[in-house]
XYZ file of N, CA and C in Angstrom:
750
model
N 0.977 -1.254 0.249
C 0.074 -0.030 0.139
C 0.950 1.077 -0.059
N 0.203 2.074 -0.920
C 1.348 3.566 -1.021
C 0.439 4.218 0.085
N 1.468 5.027 1.126
C 0.675 6.042 1.813
C 1.722 7.352 2.159
N 0.914 8.582 1.799
C 1.934 9.718 2.191
C 2.526 9.506 3.822
N 3.615 9.528 4.168
C 3.765 9.770 5.562
C 4.591 10.802 5.854
N 4.373 11.666 6.898
C 4.694 12.519 7.421
C 5.296 12.592 8.745
N 6.510 13.385 9.099
C 7.076 13.228 10.202
C 7.262 14.875 10.351
N 6.168 15.235 11.806
C 6.194 16.547 12.260
C 6.860 16.906 13.528
N 7.808 17.676 13.289
C 8.630 17.949 14.099
C 8.749 19.543 14.430
N 9.405 20.103 15.923
C 9.330 21.351 16.183
C 9.996 22.416 15.002
N 10.878 21.763 14.272
C 11.579 22.467 13.218
C 11.317 22.643 11.612
N 10.949 21.451 11.297
C 10.230 20.909 10.028
C 9.518 20.052 10.071
N 8.645 19.959 9.043
C 7.459 19.114 8.312
C 8.058 18.317 7.238
N 8.255 17.045 7.416
C 9.028 16.418 6.434
C 7.836 15.232 5.630
N 8.142 14.727 4.382
C 7.138 14.045 4.223
C 7.414 13.147 2.887
N 7.362 11.782 2.486
C 7.399 10.857 1.452
C 6.320 9.816 1.513
N 6.396 9.678 -0.027
C 5.109 8.334 -0.294
C 6.163 7.366 0.068
N 5.556 6.373 0.745
C 6.007 5.064 1.291
C 5.133 4.071 1.157
N 5.827 2.924 0.600
C 5.357 1.360 0.093
C 5.776 0.959 1.330
N 4.090 0.601 2.169
C 4.135 0.161 3.383
C 4.324 -1.237 3.314
N 4.454 -2.142 2.408
C 4.898 -3.906 2.523
C 6.445 -3.840 2.475
N 7.064 -2.306 1.999
C 8.611 -2.943 1.894
C 9.695 -1.862 3.175
N 8.612 -0.806 3.386
C 9.162 0.132 4.288
C 10.014 1.147 3.487
N 10.063 1.173 2.383
C 10.990 2.046 0.879
C 10.322 3.403 0.778
N 10.606 4.592 0.707
C 10.537 5.519 0.080
C 10.538 5.595 -0.993
N 9.061 5.949 -1.483
C 9.250 6.103 -3.282
C 9.322 7.747 -3.568
N 10.259 8.301 -4.351
C 10.820 9.230 -4.612
C 11.645 10.188 -3.389
N 11.852 11.122 -3.494
C 12.580 12.500 -2.615
C 11.398 12.580 -1.692
N 12.150 12.802 -0.312
C 11.720 13.450 1.207
C 11.494 14.590 0.581
N 10.416 15.328 1.355
C 10.011 16.934 0.869
C 10.493 17.505 2.363
N 10.819 18.977 2.761
C 10.623 19.053 3.754
C 10.176 20.669 3.867
N 9.072 21.098 4.742
C 9.251 22.182 4.884
C 9.317 22.847 6.103
N 9.513 24.137 6.603
C 10.077 24.459 8.008
C 8.770 24.684 8.487
N 8.449 24.350 9.859
C 7.565 24.365 11.036
C 7.126 25.969 11.086
N 5.879 26.275 10.839
C 5.599 27.607 11.184
C 6.071 27.969 12.397
N 6.373 29.421 12.694
C 6.090 29.734 14.226
C 5.212 30.655 14.353
N 4.514 30.999 15.285
C 4.335 29.662 15.990
C 3.487 28.864 15.698
N 3.723 27.766 15.910
C 3.075 26.268 15.413
C 1.865 26.111 15.719
N 0.786 26.946 15.350
C -0.158 26.672 15.798
C -1.447 25.829 15.172
N -2.324 25.306 15.422
C -3.085 24.448 14.485
C -3.405 24.918 13.015
N -3.752 26.482 12.804
C -3.963 26.905 11.846
C -3.103 26.672 11.092
N -1.828 27.399 11.473
C -0.583 27.354 10.613
C -0.068 26.177 10.056
N 0.009 25.339 11.145
C 0.417 23.844 10.927
C -0.544 22.999 9.732
N -1.752 23.416 9.629
C -2.760 22.491 8.638
C -2.148 22.905 7.526
N -2.132 24.134 7.156
C -1.972 25.015 5.977
C -0.747 24.476 5.371
N 0.543 24.368 6.036
C 1.858 23.837 5.834
C 1.926 22.301 5.289
N 1.074 21.415 6.066
C 0.463 20.173 5.899
C -0.226 20.109 4.344
N -0.672 20.957 4.241
C -1.701 21.345 2.807
C -0.396 21.202 1.723
N 0.737 22.228 1.951
C 1.575 22.587 1.156
C 1.961 21.288 0.598
N 2.574 20.578 1.688
C 3.221 19.386 1.678
C 2.399 18.715 0.724
N 1.349 18.390 1.134
C 0.544 17.625 0.180
C 0.206 17.747 -1.639
N 0.173 18.767 -1.168
C 0.048 19.729 -2.907
C 1.379 19.553 -3.476
N 2.300 19.413 -2.712
C 3.666 19.112 -3.202
C 3.733 17.751 -3.915
N 3.124 16.812 -3.185
C 2.969 15.624 -3.816
C 2.010 15.557 -4.567
N 1.378 16.214 -4.837
C -0.180 15.885 -5.531
C -0.765 14.969 -5.309
N -0.686 14.780 -3.759
C -1.496 13.668 -3.364
C -3.108 13.413 -2.689
N -3.821 12.423 -3.078
C -4.910 12.537 -2.734
C -5.587 11.187 -1.841
N -4.816 10.362 -1.047
C -4.812 9.184 -0.679
C -4.784 9.471 0.750
N -4.779 8.391 1.367
C -4.327 8.491 3.431
C -3.004 8.841 3.338
N -2.982 9.647 4.564
C -1.791 10.116 5.079
C -1.695 9.841 6.668
N -0.455 9.525 6.879
C -0.220 8.755 8.268
C 1.031 9.827 8.774
N 0.433 10.805 9.836
C 1.138 11.582 10.457
C 1.978 11.508 11.991
N 2.909 11.275 11.914
C 4.041 11.702 13.442
C 3.785 12.824 13.976
N 3.143 13.118 15.105
C 2.985 14.526 15.622
C 3.695 14.181 16.984
N 4.348 15.639 17.545
C 4.887 15.967 18.472
C 4.131 16.285 19.702
N 3.419 15.158 19.988
C 2.439 15.086 21.455
C 1.796 13.832 21.737
N 1.499 13.848 22.757
C 0.598 12.803 23.020
C -0.556 12.479 22.535
N -0.845 11.559 21.893
C -2.155 11.533 20.893
C -2.997 10.138 21.606
N -4.245 10.647 21.509
C -5.545 9.464 22.302
C -6.374 10.064 21.465
N -6.664 8.710 20.567
C -7.894 8.833 19.147
C -7.961 9.915 18.594
N -6.778 10.133 18.269
C -6.675 11.687 17.279
C -6.654 12.956 17.616
N -6.687 12.677 19.578
C -6.694 14.398 20.008
C -5.427 14.383 20.739
N -4.895 15.644 20.553
C -3.245 15.956 21.244
C -3.988 16.224 22.793
N -2.835 15.612 23.544
C -2.975 15.881 25.118
C -2.088 16.532 25.873
N -0.941 16.669 25.343
C 0.436 17.709 25.274
C 0.823 18.722 24.106
N 1.671 19.125 24.150
C 2.034 19.863 23.078
C 3.808 20.112 23.231
N 4.659 19.410 22.872
C 5.696 19.448 23.000
C 6.416 20.238 21.787
N 7.408 21.082 21.948
C 7.761 22.170 20.808
C 6.952 22.602 19.912
N 5.528 22.710 20.030
C 4.396 23.456 19.191
C 3.974 24.069 19.947
N 2.633 24.905 19.488
C 1.896 25.901 19.959
C 1.026 25.068 21.324
N 0.773 25.825 22.489
C -0.025 25.173 23.698
C -1.243 25.164 23.017
N -1.838 26.125 21.924
C -3.163 25.989 21.709
C -3.261 24.618 20.996
N -2.673 23.649 20.849
C -2.874 22.320 20.177
C -3.743 21.544 21.108
N -3.441 21.541 22.284
C -3.621 20.420 23.174
C -5.447 20.634 23.614
N -5.559 19.199 24.034
C -7.664 19.279 23.503
C -7.942 19.131 22.076
N -7.117 19.348 21.408
C -7.471 19.719 19.728
C -7.385 17.949 19.032
N -8.519 18.199 18.278
C -8.482 17.196 17.565
C -7.593 17.259 15.978
N -6.377 16.496 16.380
C -5.312 16.985 15.258
C -5.821 16.162 13.920
N -5.935 14.691 13.925
C -6.752 14.144 12.833
C -7.802 14.770 12.174
N -8.442 15.270 13.039
C -9.753 16.281 12.139
C -9.523 17.415 11.429
N -8.541 18.118 12.132
C -7.852 19.766 11.478
C -7.452 19.084 10.294
N -6.304 18.196 10.683
C -5.697 17.699 9.154
C -6.509 17.508 8.238
N -7.364 16.621 8.300
C -8.671 15.877 7.456
C -9.332 17.076 6.749
N -9.655 18.247 7.555
C -10.188 19.291 6.903
C -9.288 20.094 5.777
N -8.098 20.319 6.008
C -7.180 21.023 5.488
C -6.789 20.483 4.109
N -6.404 18.945 4.350
C -5.904 18.137 3.167
C -7.240 17.762 2.328
N -8.431 17.398 2.835
C -9.186 16.678 2.220
C -8.738 15.542 2.166
N -7.674 14.845 3.062
C -7.412 13.461 2.979
C -7.753 12.866 4.307
N -7.988 11.491 4.449
C -8.095 11.315 5.528
C -6.894 11.062 6.264
N -6.474 11.246 7.865
C -5.267 11.479 7.995
C -5.302 10.667 9.670
N -4.314 9.875 9.838
C -3.858 9.209 10.792
C -2.727 9.895 11.405
N -3.121 10.066 13.046
C -2.418 10.782 13.645
C -1.742 9.904 14.833
N -0.184 9.554 15.135
C 0.257 9.043 16.204
C 1.677 9.795 16.940
N 1.888 9.809 17.798
C 2.866 10.217 18.459
C 4.608 10.036 17.410
N 4.971 11.002 17.466
C 6.118 10.781 16.319
C 7.115 9.915 16.674
N 7.574 9.780 18.035
C 8.560 8.843 18.450
C 7.790 7.307 18.331
N 6.434 7.293 18.565
C 6.186 6.036 18.461
C 6.170 5.711 17.220
N 5.915 6.434 16.133
C 5.926 6.548 14.657
C 7.587 5.846 14.149
N 8.311 6.529 14.740
C 9.453 5.763 14.224
C 9.807 4.542 15.068
N 9.319 4.354 16.182
C 9.703 3.120 16.841
C 8.944 1.703 16.133
N 7.542 2.067 15.497
C 7.207 1.366 15.009
C 7.882 0.508 13.376
N 8.536 1.910 12.713
C 9.522 1.991 11.485
C 10.690 0.590 11.839
N 11.342 1.103 13.036
C 12.648 0.797 13.161
C 12.261 -1.309 13.810
N 11.122 -1.241 14.507
C 10.618 -2.450 14.839
C 9.917 -3.565 13.631
N 9.783 -2.870 12.542
C 9.290 -3.610 11.681
C 10.423 -3.772 10.522
N 11.043 -3.097 10.030
C 12.151 -2.665 9.103
C 13.705 -2.557 9.557
N 13.805 -2.153 10.660
C 15.280 -1.469 11.252
C 15.900 -1.992 12.219
N 16.651 -1.508 13.063
C 17.197 -2.032 14.335
C 16.817 -2.938 15.048
N 15.287 -2.736 15.178
C 14.535 -4.005 16.367
C 13.838 -4.712 15.641
N 14.301 -5.129 14.373
C 13.683 -6.245 13.858
C 13.881 -7.597 14.440
N 12.660 -8.103 14.874
C 13.223 -9.428 15.442
C 13.619 -9.526 16.836
N 13.607 -8.360 17.400
C 14.097 -8.184 18.778
C 12.763 -8.366 19.973
N 13.364 -9.238 21.102
C 12.397 -9.418 21.984
C 12.862 -8.400 23.218
N 12.224 -8.615 24.071
C 12.286 -8.150 25.799
C 12.099 -6.595 25.421
N 12.320 -5.757 26.266
C 12.383 -3.888 26.283
C 13.533 -3.375 25.237
N 12.767 -2.731 24.595
C 13.581 -2.114 23.441
C 13.225 -0.226 23.469
N 14.201 0.320 23.459
C 13.983 1.554 23.657
C 14.355 2.477 22.647
N 13.490 3.249 21.828
C 13.637 4.429 20.813
C 13.886 5.212 21.358
N 14.909 6.243 21.260
C 14.753 7.725 21.550
C 15.174 8.615 20.386
N 14.113 9.442 19.892
C 14.945 10.326 19.092
C 15.268 11.773 19.471
N 16.473 11.831 18.936
C 17.424 13.275 19.189
C 17.053 14.434 18.277
N 16.019 15.269 18.730
C 15.944 16.707 17.693
C 15.524 17.887 18.292
N 14.744 18.504 17.998
C 14.094 19.672 18.644
C 14.251 19.374 20.258
N 13.711 18.097 20.438
C 13.289 17.727 21.865
C 14.119 16.061 21.902
N 13.322 15.563 22.755
C 13.719 14.082 22.991
C 12.410 13.202 23.126
N 12.127 12.315 22.024
C 11.405 11.707 22.063
C 11.509 10.378 22.340
N 10.211 9.354 22.831
C 10.673 7.980 23.158
C 9.486 6.933 22.888
N 10.196 5.775 22.600
C 8.889 4.651 22.359
C 9.698 3.588 22.935
N 8.767 2.491 23.547
C 8.917 1.698 24.498
C 8.039 0.389 23.954
N 8.709 -0.677 23.593
C 8.511 -1.790 22.966
C 8.816 -2.971 23.945
N 7.842 -3.901 24.237
C 8.190 -5.001 25.296
C 7.475 -6.094 24.285
N 8.430 -6.844 23.870
C 8.653 -8.556 23.128
C 7.438 -7.857 21.736
N 7.990 -6.790 21.310
C 7.693 -6.210 19.933
C 5.954 -5.517 20.322
N 5.553 -5.380 21.350
C 4.513 -4.468 21.698
C 4.507 -3.295 21.817
N 3.931 -1.943 21.446
C 4.388 -0.827 21.942
C 3.215 -0.527 23.264
N 4.179 0.247 24.208
C 3.345 1.116 24.853
C 3.348 2.539 24.894
N 2.056 2.900 24.159
C 2.244 3.999 23.669
C 2.422 5.399 24.266
N 2.766 6.417 23.762
C 2.776 8.009 24.450
C 3.691 7.961 25.722
N 4.835 7.619 25.573
C 5.696 8.071 26.794
C 6.184 9.191 26.383
N 6.649 9.919 27.513
C 7.143 11.267 27.367
C 8.543 11.191 28.064
N 9.418 10.185 27.872
C 10.694 10.231 28.562
C 11.565 11.330 28.212
N 11.097 12.081 27.359
C 12.106 13.406 27.474
C 11.899 14.280 28.215
N 10.741 14.079 29.216
C 10.374 15.155 30.419
C 10.577 14.795 31.261
N 11.258 13.538 31.612
C 12.470 13.409 32.970
C 13.132 14.507 33.353
N 13.002 14.416 34.620
C 14.040 15.783 35.123
C 15.552 15.585 35.040
N 16.534 16.201 34.776
C 17.920 16.317 34.479
C 18.442 17.569 35.058
N 19.109 17.420 35.977
C 19.997 18.573 36.569
C 19.187 19.643 36.834
N 17.987 19.390 37.394
C 16.795 20.743 37.653
C 16.307 21.164 36.599
N 16.022 20.533 35.443
C 15.305 20.951 34.485
C 15.199 19.706 33.560
N 13.951 19.635 32.527
C 13.664 18.498 31.776
C 14.842 18.110 31.077
N 14.612 16.715 30.538
C 15.848 16.309 29.912
C 16.042 16.758 28.888
N 14.682 16.930 27.861
C 15.024 17.686 26.515
C 15.596 19.010 26.435
N 15.539 19.934 27.689
C 15.993 20.869 27.685
C 17.547 20.922 28.191
N 17.889 19.669 28.487
C 19.440 19.155 28.852
C 20.198 18.716 27.802
N 19.770 17.950 27.558
C 20.662 17.134 25.816
C 19.948 16.768 24.853
N 18.534 17.657 24.246
C 18.767 17.365 22.782
C 19.032 18.016 21.715
N 19.097 17.726 20.439
C 20.109 18.461 19.646
C 20.005 19.965 19.342
N 19.009 20.524 19.859
C 18.391 21.961 19.738
C 19.678 22.550 20.838
N 19.447 21.749 22.076
C 20.629 22.566 23.313
C 22.000 22.355 22.689
N 22.383 21.246 22.127
C 23.597 20.816 21.421
C 24.522 22.012 20.517
N 22.988 22.524 19.664
C 23.693 23.702 18.786
C 23.304 24.678 19.641
N 22.476 24.970 20.501
C 22.247 26.761 21.252
C 23.273 26.757 22.275
N 23.605 25.732 22.902
C 24.996 26.096 23.785
C 26.133 25.772 23.156
N 26.218 25.673 21.769
C 27.646 25.180 21.004
C 28.483 24.481 21.562
N 27.747 22.861 22.207
C 28.605 22.114 22.796
C 29.163 21.114 21.608
N 30.445 20.842 22.304
C 31.174 19.658 21.471
C 30.426 18.400 21.525
N 30.566 17.593 20.576
C 30.064 16.480 20.207
C 30.438 15.307 21.630
N 31.208 15.498 22.317
C 31.940 14.762 23.248
C 31.463 15.208 24.569
N 31.124 16.699 24.771
C 30.618 17.395 25.894
C 29.016 16.824 25.951
N 28.350 17.321 24.429
C 27.072 16.517 24.301
C 27.106 15.305 24.625
N 27.888 14.350 24.062
C 27.728 12.837 24.625
C 27.390 12.425 25.981
N 28.382 13.171 26.459
C 28.191 12.989 27.986
C 26.872 13.288 29.125
N 26.452 14.440 28.296
C 25.088 14.739 28.852
C 24.294 13.637 28.377
N 24.279 13.058 26.868
C 23.211 12.385 26.933
C 23.297 10.968 27.327
N 24.645 10.631 27.562
C 25.198 9.180 28.518
C 24.202 9.846 29.665
N 24.421 10.811 30.422
C 23.681 10.813 31.691
C 22.449 10.334 31.757
N 21.376 10.810 30.536
C 20.136 10.536 30.250
C 20.035 9.206 29.881
N 20.833 8.276 29.432
C 20.379 6.941 28.857
C 20.641 6.150 30.120
N 21.728 6.503 31.049
C 21.883 5.888 32.257
C 20.748 6.154 33.050
N 19.885 7.058 33.189
C 18.646 7.416 33.767
C 17.885 6.305 33.197
N 17.555 6.248 32.154
C 16.569 5.513 31.461
C 17.026 3.607 32.189
N 18.113 3.633 31.619
C 18.447 2.062 32.042
C 18.150 1.901 33.456
N 18.305 2.784 34.542
C 18.304 2.435 35.920
C 16.720 2.089 36.088
N 15.967 2.873 35.313
C 14.516 2.674 35.111
C 13.686 1.778 34.667
N 14.321 1.321 33.709
C 13.736 0.373 32.620
C 13.928 -1.039 32.694
N 15.542 -0.740 32.318
C 16.055 -2.217 32.093
C 15.996 -2.328 30.997
N 16.359 -1.671 29.857
C 15.829 -2.409 28.695
C 17.238 -3.280 28.069
N 16.711 -3.727 27.014
C 17.587 -4.772 26.315
C 18.417 -3.877 25.254
N 17.766 -3.169 24.353
C 18.237 -2.425 23.683
C 17.530 -0.801 23.644
N 18.848 0.337 23.204
C 18.692 1.578 23.293
C 18.843 1.611 21.265
N 17.556 2.205 20.744
C 17.810 2.443 19.291
C 17.513 4.240 19.456
N 18.815 4.863 18.420
C 18.907 6.017 18.519
C 18.181 6.534 17.447
N 17.310 7.635 17.416
C 16.907 8.089 15.971
C 16.871 9.614 15.795
N 16.540 10.072 14.869
C 16.631 11.628 14.739
C 17.743 11.921 13.827
N 17.913 13.262 13.650
C 18.845 13.829 13.059
C 20.457 13.414 13.562
N 20.639 13.399 15.218
C 21.808 13.126 15.861
C 22.291 11.566 15.660
N 21.647 10.926 15.365
C 21.809 9.355 14.787
C 22.732 9.522 13.707
N 22.364 10.125 12.764
C 23.829 10.559 11.475
C 24.983 10.466 12.267
N 24.951 11.106 13.350
C 26.284 11.444 13.987
C 26.773 10.656 14.958
N 26.172 9.155 14.845
C 26.320 8.445 16.072
C 28.027 8.099 16.278
N 28.907 7.990 15.651
C 30.196 7.796 15.671
C 30.794 9.017 16.371
N 30.274 10.171 16.132
C 31.120 11.417 17.054
C 30.654 11.525 18.527
N 29.781 10.665 19.142
C 29.357 10.293 20.008
C 29.301 9.135 21.114
N 29.479 8.193 20.160
C 29.697 6.704 20.523
C 30.449 6.368 21.647
N 31.791 7.044 21.856
C 32.600 6.820 22.769
C 32.655 6.916 24.173
N 31.166 8.179 24.049
C 30.906 8.788 25.518
C 29.884 7.741 26.307
N 29.109 6.918 25.493
C 28.297 6.190 26.095
C 28.914 5.137 26.859
N 28.575 4.943 28.607
C 28.957 3.839 29.126
C 27.854 3.043 29.731
N 27.193 2.257 28.852
C 25.868 1.603 29.510
C 26.149 0.146 29.263
N 25.409 -0.663 30.193
C 25.472 -2.015 30.012
C 24.421 -2.501 28.721
N 23.722 -1.678 28.423
C 22.781 -2.180 27.542
C 22.991 -1.676 26.089
N 22.878 -2.506 25.138
C 23.196 -2.345 23.876
C 22.708 -1.174 23.414
N 23.602 -0.467 22.344
C 22.726 0.724 21.719
C 23.293 1.212 20.483
N 22.326 1.008 19.639
C 22.426 0.957 18.049
C 21.440 2.804 17.303
N 22.147 2.852 16.534
C 21.414 3.730 15.425
C 20.284 3.519 14.730
N 19.229 4.294 14.524
C 17.935 3.831 13.891
C 18.521 3.541 12.298
N 18.245 2.126 11.772
C 18.749 1.853 10.555
C 18.171 2.873 9.555
N 17.061 3.585 9.839
C 16.398 4.571 9.022
C 16.702 6.010 9.249
N 17.600 5.869 10.341
C 18.193 7.318 10.843
C 16.835 8.408 10.696
N 17.182 9.488 10.171
C 15.930 10.320 10.149
C 14.976 10.261 9.414
N 14.677 9.010 8.771
C 13.494 8.694 7.877
C 12.418 8.039 8.703
N 13.002 7.606 9.948
C 12.247 6.595 10.727
C 10.714 6.895 10.645
N 10.532 8.028 11.166
C 9.516 8.634 11.363
C 8.004 8.900 10.553
N 8.952 9.204 9.108
C 8.020 9.517 8.197
C 7.370 7.626 7.427
N 8.161 6.867 7.864
C 8.348 5.342 7.272
C 6.985 4.909 8.555
N 7.368 5.123 9.851
C 6.495 4.480 10.664
C 5.180 5.410 10.385
N 4.951 6.372 10.554
C 3.721 7.342 10.018
C 2.828 6.586 9.424
N 3.386 6.131 7.934
C 2.904 5.469 7.015
C 2.311 3.833 7.459
N 3.260 3.483 8.401
C 2.769 2.010 8.686
C 1.685 2.387 9.796
N 1.732 3.443 10.680
C 0.734 3.327 11.425
C -0.591 3.624 10.477
N -1.211 4.853 9.331
C -1.931 4.841 8.827
C -2.461 3.422 8.134
N -1.493 2.809 7.662
C -1.947 1.280 6.926
C -2.556 0.372 8.015
N -2.046 0.381 9.374
C -2.247 -0.371 10.361
C -4.197 -0.032 10.884
N -4.277 1.286 10.850
C -5.617 1.560 11.159
C -6.548 1.422 9.826
N -6.203 1.772 8.519
C -6.796 1.222 7.583
C -7.151 -0.366 7.505
N -6.334 -1.038 8.035
C -6.636 -2.528 8.046
C -7.631 -2.807 9.384
N -7.385 -2.138 10.183
C -8.440 -2.197 11.423
C -9.692 -1.833 11.267
N -9.906 -1.135 10.401
C -11.060 -0.676 9.921
C -12.001 -1.543 8.936
N -11.076 -2.408 8.394
C -11.958 -3.371 7.392
C -12.076 -4.795 8.376
N -11.841 -4.884 9.425
C -12.553 -5.995 10.237
C -13.490 -5.716 11.097
């Protein structure tokens, strides 16, 4: 099945057409900067621009930076607070004229990695951490997702973790990869203590620079970069839409 997968982040809205049977993107990814402020109206229009770019008229899967319950946002991480209690799926569907299926962005990335990437066939507790404007998290136990974890909001050094060791913080504070890596190691050590995972998978833009900070990670848990790197959110969003379409037919 071909589905337009969209990964909505605090700095960019990225999309591509995905073959959900193989997990491969068909054609080039397209990116549009996230509008500021990232209000529902502004983001819906930006999504419409992305849909128009692909001349798309089918189902859309969207990874969204919030906890999502039945299509409604219950938080707003790195986007405008006016999203809280807002029906994201309906707003996006109204703007694009396409059926839209919305899932937490880190959960989407995790779905892609568990189906086609570094988590394929892995049992036990697998945690995916996306490193970008914020820190996203997804937890799988024997392949089953526990949705809507927000572990980027754990407290670290008197502030929430994503204000301590996200990629946006690395850039804003002009941290070297080594110094940032030591911060990120402390974060993973906290997660390791709390959840005792069997595998950490790192996604988002910083995963492409894994070799720059891997020597700063001192954990008993195996750590791997996401196989699809920064594309996992797009692929996973499409997989989520496909799963919802399949469920509706039964």
